[in-house]
Short mmCIF file of C-alpha atoms in Angstrom, two decimals:
data_model
loop_
_atom_site.label_atom_id
_atom_site.label_comp_id
_atom_site.label_asym_id
_atom_site.label_seq_id
_atom_site.Cartn_x
_atom_site.Cartn_y
_atom_site.Cartn_z
CA MET A 316 -125.05 -25.66 87.02
CA PRO A 317 -122.56 -22.82 86.45
CA ARG A 318 -123.66 -19.92 84.31
CA VAL A 319 -120.95 -18.48 82.11
CA ARG A 320 -120.71 -15.18 80.28
CA VAL A 321 -118.34 -14.77 77.34
CA LEU A 322 -117.47 -11.27 76.15
CA VAL A 323 -116.21 -11.18 72.55
CA THR A 324 -114.61 -7.97 71.29
CA LEU A 325 -112.86 -6.87 68.10
CA LYS A 326 -109.09 -6.66 68.47
CA PRO A 327 -108.09 -3.09 69.30
CA THR A 328 -105.91 -2.91 66.18
CA LEU A 329 -109.00 -3.38 63.97
CA LEU A 330 -111.18 -0.48 62.96
CA ASP A 331 -114.62 -1.00 64.52
CA ALA A 332 -116.77 0.62 61.84
CA GLN A 333 -119.94 0.00 63.85
CA GLY A 334 -118.45 1.53 66.99
CA ARG A 335 -117.31 4.59 65.05
CA THR A 336 -120.77 5.13 63.59
CA VAL A 337 -122.42 4.82 67.01
CA MET A 338 -119.88 7.30 68.37
CA GLU A 339 -120.80 9.76 65.63
CA ALA A 340 -124.48 9.34 66.52
CA LEU A 341 -123.69 10.01 70.19
CA HIS A 342 -121.79 13.14 69.16
CA ALA A 343 -124.82 14.23 67.13
CA LEU A 344 -126.93 13.83 70.29
CA GLY A 345 -124.60 16.21 72.08
CA TYR A 346 -122.42 13.69 73.96
CA THR A 347 -119.29 15.24 72.52
CA GLY A 348 -117.00 13.84 75.20
CA VAL A 349 -117.46 10.27 73.94
CA ASN A 350 -114.50 8.60 72.26
CA GLN A 351 -113.23 5.13 71.28
CA VAL A 352 -116.63 3.41 71.14
CA ARG A 353 -116.14 -0.33 70.60
CA ILE A 354 -118.97 -2.84 70.09
CA GLY A 355 -118.72 -6.53 70.95
CA LYS A 356 -121.07 -9.34 71.82
CA VAL A 357 -122.10 -11.17 74.95
CA ILE A 358 -122.79 -14.91 74.94
CA GLU A 359 -124.31 -16.44 78.08
CA MET A 360 -124.78 -20.15 78.74
CA ASP A 361 -125.39 -22.77 81.41
CA ILE A 362 -122.83 -25.54 81.53
CA ALA A 363 -123.29 -28.94 83.19
CA ASP A 364 -120.56 -29.48 85.76
CA GLU A 365 -118.85 -32.64 84.49
CA GLY A 366 -115.55 -32.65 86.28
CA GLN A 367 -113.55 -30.83 83.60
CA SER A 368 -112.93 -27.24 84.59
CA VAL A 369 -115.68 -24.98 83.26
CA GLN A 370 -113.08 -22.37 82.42
CA ALA A 371 -111.12 -24.85 80.27
CA GLN A 372 -114.24 -26.06 78.47
CA VAL A 373 -115.37 -22.57 77.60
CA LYS A 374 -111.89 -21.55 76.49
CA GLU A 375 -111.92 -24.46 74.04
CA MET A 376 -115.36 -23.41 72.76
CA CYS A 377 -114.09 -19.87 72.23
CA ASP A 378 -111.01 -21.02 70.34
CA ARG A 379 -113.00 -23.36 68.11
CA LEU A 380 -116.24 -21.50 67.48
CA LEU A 381 -117.35 -18.59 69.63
CA ALA A 382 -114.55 -16.18 68.65
CA ASN A 383 -112.39 -15.79 65.55
CA PRO A 384 -108.75 -15.62 66.68
CA VAL A 385 -107.85 -13.53 63.62
CA THR A 386 -110.12 -10.64 64.49
CA GLU A 387 -111.45 -11.06 68.02
CA LEU A 388 -110.49 -11.31 71.70
CA TYR A 389 -112.60 -12.92 74.40
CA GLU A 390 -113.03 -12.86 78.16
CA ILE A 391 -114.71 -15.61 80.16
CA GLU A 392 -116.64 -14.87 83.35
CA VAL A 393 -118.10 -17.67 85.51
CA LEU A 394 -121.15 -16.06 87.09
CA GLU A 395 -122.22 -18.56 89.75
CA MET B 1136 -114.37 -31.63 34.30
CA ARG B 1137 -117.07 -32.15 36.93
CA PHE B 1138 -118.09 -29.33 39.24
CA GLY B 1139 -119.98 -29.55 42.52
CA VAL B 1140 -121.89 -26.64 44.04
CA VAL B 1141 -122.34 -26.97 47.79
CA VAL B 1142 -125.75 -25.94 49.12
CA PHE B 1143 -125.97 -24.73 52.73
CA PRO B 1144 -129.21 -23.57 54.35
CA GLY B 1145 -129.17 -19.90 53.35
CA SER B 1146 -127.04 -20.25 50.20
CA ASN B 1147 -128.59 -18.02 47.53
CA CYS B 1148 -126.06 -17.97 44.69
CA ASP B 1149 -125.98 -21.75 44.28
CA ALA B 1150 -128.39 -21.75 41.33
CA ASP B 1151 -126.45 -18.93 39.63
CA ALA B 1152 -123.20 -20.88 39.93
CA TYR B 1153 -124.92 -24.06 38.69
CA TYR B 1154 -126.35 -22.19 35.70
CA ALA B 1155 -123.01 -20.54 34.84
CA ILE B 1156 -121.24 -23.92 34.82
CA ARG B 1157 -123.92 -25.96 33.07
CA ASP B 1158 -125.39 -23.51 30.56
CA VAL B 1159 -122.57 -21.08 29.86
CA LEU B 1160 -119.39 -23.07 30.53
CA GLN B 1161 -121.16 -26.27 29.37
CA GLN B 1162 -119.50 -28.55 31.90
CA PRO B 1163 -121.15 -31.21 34.08
CA VAL B 1164 -122.23 -29.91 37.49
CA GLU B 1165 -124.24 -31.14 40.44
CA TYR B 1166 -125.43 -29.85 43.78
CA ILE B 1167 -123.88 -31.20 47.00
CA TRP B 1168 -126.06 -30.92 50.11
CA HIS B 1169 -124.37 -29.59 53.26
CA ARG B 1170 -125.15 -32.80 55.15
CA ASP B 1171 -123.34 -34.99 52.61
CA ASN B 1172 -120.17 -36.63 53.84
CA ASP B 1173 -118.56 -36.95 50.41
CA LEU B 1174 -118.14 -34.82 47.31
CA HIS B 1175 -119.57 -37.28 44.73
CA GLY B 1176 -116.16 -37.50 43.01
CA VAL B 1177 -116.24 -33.98 41.53
CA ASP B 1178 -113.04 -32.29 40.30
CA CYS B 1179 -113.80 -28.79 41.57
CA VAL B 1180 -115.95 -27.66 44.50
CA ILE B 1181 -117.73 -24.30 44.50
CA LEU B 1182 -118.82 -22.79 47.83
CA PRO B 1183 -121.43 -20.28 46.65
CA GLY B 1184 -122.54 -16.93 47.99
CA GLY B 1185 -125.42 -16.38 50.36
CA PHE B 1186 -126.05 -16.20 54.08
CA SER B 1187 -125.32 -19.73 55.29
CA TYR B 1188 -126.99 -20.42 58.64
CA GLY B 1189 -128.28 -16.84 58.66
CA ASP B 1190 -124.75 -15.45 59.13
CA TYR B 1191 -125.31 -16.21 62.83
CA LEU B 1192 -122.34 -15.66 65.18
CA ARG B 1193 -120.02 -14.66 62.30
CA CYS B 1194 -120.38 -15.12 58.52
CA GLY B 1195 -119.36 -18.70 57.71
CA ALA B 1196 -118.68 -19.68 61.33
CA ILE B 1197 -121.43 -22.32 61.54
CA ALA B 1198 -121.16 -23.59 57.94
CA ARG B 1199 -117.52 -24.35 58.57
CA PHE B 1200 -118.56 -27.23 60.87
CA SER B 1201 -121.20 -28.76 58.59
CA PRO B 1202 -120.53 -32.38 57.50
CA VAL B 1203 -119.71 -31.44 53.91
CA MET B 1204 -116.94 -29.11 55.06
CA GLN B 1205 -115.01 -32.01 56.60
CA ALA B 1206 -115.01 -33.56 53.11
CA VAL B 1207 -114.03 -30.23 51.52
CA GLU B 1208 -111.09 -29.86 53.94
CA GLU B 1209 -109.92 -33.37 53.13
CA PHE B 1210 -110.35 -32.70 49.39
CA ALA B 1211 -108.36 -29.45 49.66
CA ARG B 1212 -105.57 -31.19 51.59
CA ARG B 1213 -105.25 -33.68 48.73
CA GLY B 1214 -104.85 -30.78 46.28
CA GLY B 1215 -108.46 -30.64 45.01
CA LEU B 1216 -109.65 -27.35 43.51
CA VAL B 1217 -111.96 -25.31 45.75
CA ILE B 1218 -113.39 -21.88 44.94
CA GLY B 1219 -115.29 -19.87 47.54
CA ILE B 1220 -117.34 -16.95 46.32
CA CYS B 1221 -118.52 -14.24 48.76
CA ASN B 1222 -120.01 -16.25 51.67
CA GLY B 1223 -117.92 -19.16 50.34
CA PHE B 1224 -114.78 -17.03 50.84
CA GLN B 1225 -115.90 -16.26 54.41
CA ILE B 1226 -116.42 -19.99 55.06
CA LEU B 1227 -112.95 -20.86 53.70
CA CYS B 1228 -111.38 -18.29 56.05
CA GLU B 1229 -113.38 -19.59 59.03
CA ALA B 1230 -112.25 -23.13 58.13
CA HIS B 1231 -108.61 -21.94 58.06
CA LEU B 1232 -108.28 -23.16 54.48
CA LEU B 1233 -107.40 -19.54 53.68
CA PRO B 1234 -105.64 -17.07 55.99
CA GLY B 1235 -107.23 -13.90 57.40
CA ALA B 1236 -110.88 -12.97 57.90
CA LEU B 1237 -113.68 -10.89 56.40
CA VAL B 1238 -115.27 -8.27 58.62
CA ARG B 1239 -117.93 -5.57 58.36
CA ASN B 1240 -117.46 -3.16 55.43
CA GLU B 1241 -115.70 0.02 56.47
CA GLY B 1242 -118.67 2.10 55.31
CA LEU B 1243 -121.11 -0.22 57.17
CA ARG B 1244 -123.34 -0.46 54.11
CA PHE B 1245 -124.17 -3.54 52.11
CA VAL B 1246 -122.56 -2.75 48.74
CA CYS B 1247 -124.09 -4.18 45.56
CA LYS B 1248 -122.47 -2.96 42.33
CA HIS B 1249 -120.02 -3.77 39.57
CA VAL B 1250 -116.38 -3.24 40.56
CA TYR B 1251 -113.07 -3.52 38.76
CA LEU B 1252 -110.50 -6.15 39.74
CA ARG B 1253 -106.86 -6.28 38.71
CA VAL B 1254 -105.48 -9.77 38.11
CA GLU B 1255 -102.25 -9.95 40.09
CA ASN B 1256 -101.15 -13.52 39.45
CA THR B 1257 -102.03 -15.52 36.32
CA ASP B 1258 -100.05 -18.60 37.29
CA THR B 1259 -102.94 -20.22 39.18
CA PRO B 1260 -105.72 -22.68 38.25
CA PHE B 1261 -108.20 -19.80 38.65
CA THR B 1262 -106.55 -17.09 36.52
CA ASN B 1263 -104.52 -18.83 33.80
CA GLN B 1264 -106.87 -17.51 31.09
CA CYS B 1265 -106.31 -13.89 32.17
CA ARG B 1266 -103.45 -11.54 31.37
CA ARG B 1267 -101.32 -10.23 34.23
CA GLY B 1268 -102.63 -6.80 35.15
CA GLU B 1269 -105.87 -7.41 33.22
CA VAL B 1270 -108.84 -5.48 34.61
CA LEU B 1271 -112.01 -7.54 35.11
CA ARG B 1272 -115.45 -6.07 35.71
CA ILE B 1273 -117.39 -8.25 38.14
CA PRO B 1274 -120.16 -7.40 40.64
CA ILE B 1275 -119.94 -7.52 44.42
CA ALA B 1276 -122.86 -7.87 46.84
CA HIS B 1277 -121.84 -8.02 50.49
CA GLY B 1278 -121.95 -6.32 53.88
CA GLU B 1279 -118.98 -8.14 55.36
CA GLY B 1280 -116.23 -8.18 52.78
CA ARG B 1281 -113.42 -6.17 54.32
CA TYR B 1282 -110.43 -8.48 54.18
CA VAL B 1283 -108.13 -8.27 57.21
CA CYS B 1284 -105.10 -10.21 58.41
CA ASP B 1285 -102.03 -9.54 60.53
CA ARG B 1286 -98.85 -7.99 59.18
CA GLU B 1287 -96.94 -11.29 58.91
CA THR B 1288 -99.77 -12.93 56.98
CA LEU B 1289 -99.93 -9.99 54.55
CA GLN B 1290 -96.19 -10.24 53.95
CA GLU B 1291 -96.51 -13.98 53.26
CA LEU B 1292 -99.46 -13.43 50.89
CA GLN B 1293 -97.42 -10.85 48.98
CA ALA B 1294 -94.18 -12.85 48.95
CA ASN B 1295 -95.95 -15.99 47.65
CA ASN B 1296 -98.11 -14.11 45.10
CA GLN B 1297 -101.25 -15.43 46.82
CA ILE B 1298 -103.15 -12.18 46.30
CA ILE B 1299 -104.74 -12.79 42.92
CA PHE B 1300 -107.37 -10.03 42.68
CA ARG B 1301 -107.27 -6.46 43.97
CA TYR B 1302 -109.95 -3.78 43.72
CA CYS B 1303 -108.87 -1.09 41.24
CA ASP B 1304 -110.32 1.61 39.01
CA SER B 1305 -111.17 1.09 35.31
CA THR B 1306 -107.54 1.75 34.34
CA GLY B 1307 -106.17 -0.77 36.82
CA ALA B 1308 -104.93 1.77 39.38
CA LEU B 1309 -105.25 0.67 43.02
CA THR B 1310 -106.98 3.63 44.64
CA LYS B 1311 -108.76 4.16 47.92
CA GLU B 1312 -111.91 5.17 46.02
CA SER B 1313 -112.00 1.89 44.10
CA ASN B 1314 -111.84 -0.16 47.31
CA PRO B 1315 -115.54 -0.76 48.07
CA ASN B 1316 -115.23 -2.14 51.59
CA GLY B 1317 -111.94 -0.98 53.10
CA SER B 1318 -110.11 -4.27 52.46
CA LEU B 1319 -106.47 -4.39 53.47
CA ALA B 1320 -104.24 -3.65 50.45
CA ASN B 1321 -107.37 -3.58 48.20
CA ILE B 1322 -107.55 -7.39 48.47
CA ALA B 1323 -110.54 -8.92 46.66
CA GLY B 1324 -109.32 -12.50 46.27
CA ILE B 1325 -106.56 -14.76 47.56
CA THR B 1326 -105.37 -18.35 47.27
CA ASN B 1327 -103.74 -20.69 49.74
CA GLU B 1328 -100.01 -21.43 49.53
CA ARG B 1329 -100.54 -24.37 47.14
CA PHE B 1330 -102.85 -22.35 44.83
CA ASN B 1331 -105.61 -25.00 44.90
CA VAL B 1332 -108.01 -23.11 47.20
CA MET B 1333 -109.25 -19.65 46.18
CA GLY B 1334 -111.62 -17.19 47.81
CA MET B 1335 -113.01 -13.99 46.32
CA MET B 1336 -115.74 -11.56 47.40
CA PRO B 1337 -116.88 -10.58 43.86
CA HIS B 1338 -119.31 -12.87 42.02
CA PRO B 1339 -117.86 -14.27 38.75
CA GLU B 1340 -120.97 -16.44 38.29
CA ARG B 1341 -123.02 -13.23 37.87
CA ALA B 1342 -120.71 -12.01 35.10
CA CYS B 1343 -120.72 -14.83 32.57
CA GLU B 1344 -122.97 -13.41 29.85
CA ALA B 1345 -122.95 -10.09 27.97
CA MET B 1346 -126.66 -9.76 28.74
CA LEU B 1347 -125.76 -9.50 32.43
CA GLY B 1348 -123.36 -6.63 31.83
CA SER B 1349 -120.08 -8.54 31.75
CA GLU B 1350 -118.59 -11.84 30.64
CA ASP B 1351 -115.36 -11.36 32.58
CA GLY B 1352 -116.28 -13.85 35.30
CA LEU B 1353 -116.30 -16.65 32.76
CA LYS B 1354 -112.50 -16.38 32.47
CA ILE B 1355 -112.18 -17.67 36.02
CA PHE B 1356 -114.26 -20.78 35.29
CA GLN B 1357 -112.50 -21.27 31.94
CA SER B 1358 -109.18 -21.11 33.78
CA ILE B 1359 -110.30 -23.93 36.09
CA VAL B 1360 -111.28 -26.11 33.11
CA HIS B 1361 -108.01 -25.27 31.37
CA SER B 1362 -105.96 -26.20 34.44
CA ALA B 1363 -107.68 -29.59 34.58
CA LEU B 1364 -106.90 -30.18 30.90
CA ALA B 1365 -103.28 -29.24 31.53
CA VAL B 1366 -103.09 -31.78 34.35
CA ALA B 1367 -104.70 -34.47 32.15
CA ARG B 1368 -102.08 -33.90 29.45
#
């Protein structure tokens, strides 16, 4: 049963308010070389192999539910 | 005019909306459970504020696929009136009944306070009892209310007069300081192209009685009733 990892990130054109705040915290800790912090989410799942390409199935899931095409981008990684 | 207030698991402004319609507006209203497949024949559907399905994944992303939303989409396609407040606005965007999306507030904080809204278009079922440029005082309460969309969508919204409320100061000026969440172009509320679906982050149902600090929200519900009367004539 393939395990799949989906990485969902905010589009680069959108301000990532959370990323900016974390960056400021890192600066406060002395990591002053840190820039462009972006925060996303990771979704992992097992998928039963039912003929249809796993990649195609997960792409459909991303387009319908897992990511919002207005604000987010996604990458699909088949782990095993 | 019959109103229906949809109740999702995690809705928490449903009773406020119900009260505002029944006790203040004095119109018939009923609750519609999220598992219902039909809308009980109501004339206007309210998607209330709250945290439907715990705001899991993204605000409104799960609610958008609940059985009742299939009926709401069908109702909206036929021209039925739908108003989404706060989480309801987020659900309407996730369901693609309204363009754009609502993301985390620019300041990261949950903001709960009264704000001023400028009415930008009064030729809609939701604002016909307001004056153009009128400033309404209505509270917001959200952590994810920053409206965003791409450049083309913004141009369409502006060209079609679909932006109906913008955050402003008490004089009606659109300033950066009066924008509580960093919304694009100070957008607080929009409609679809046909003007029968409206979403807004502020809570008109919490501003229907002087005792609550403002009665300005009532104008939105009165507009809906008025538009139905106009159609009936």
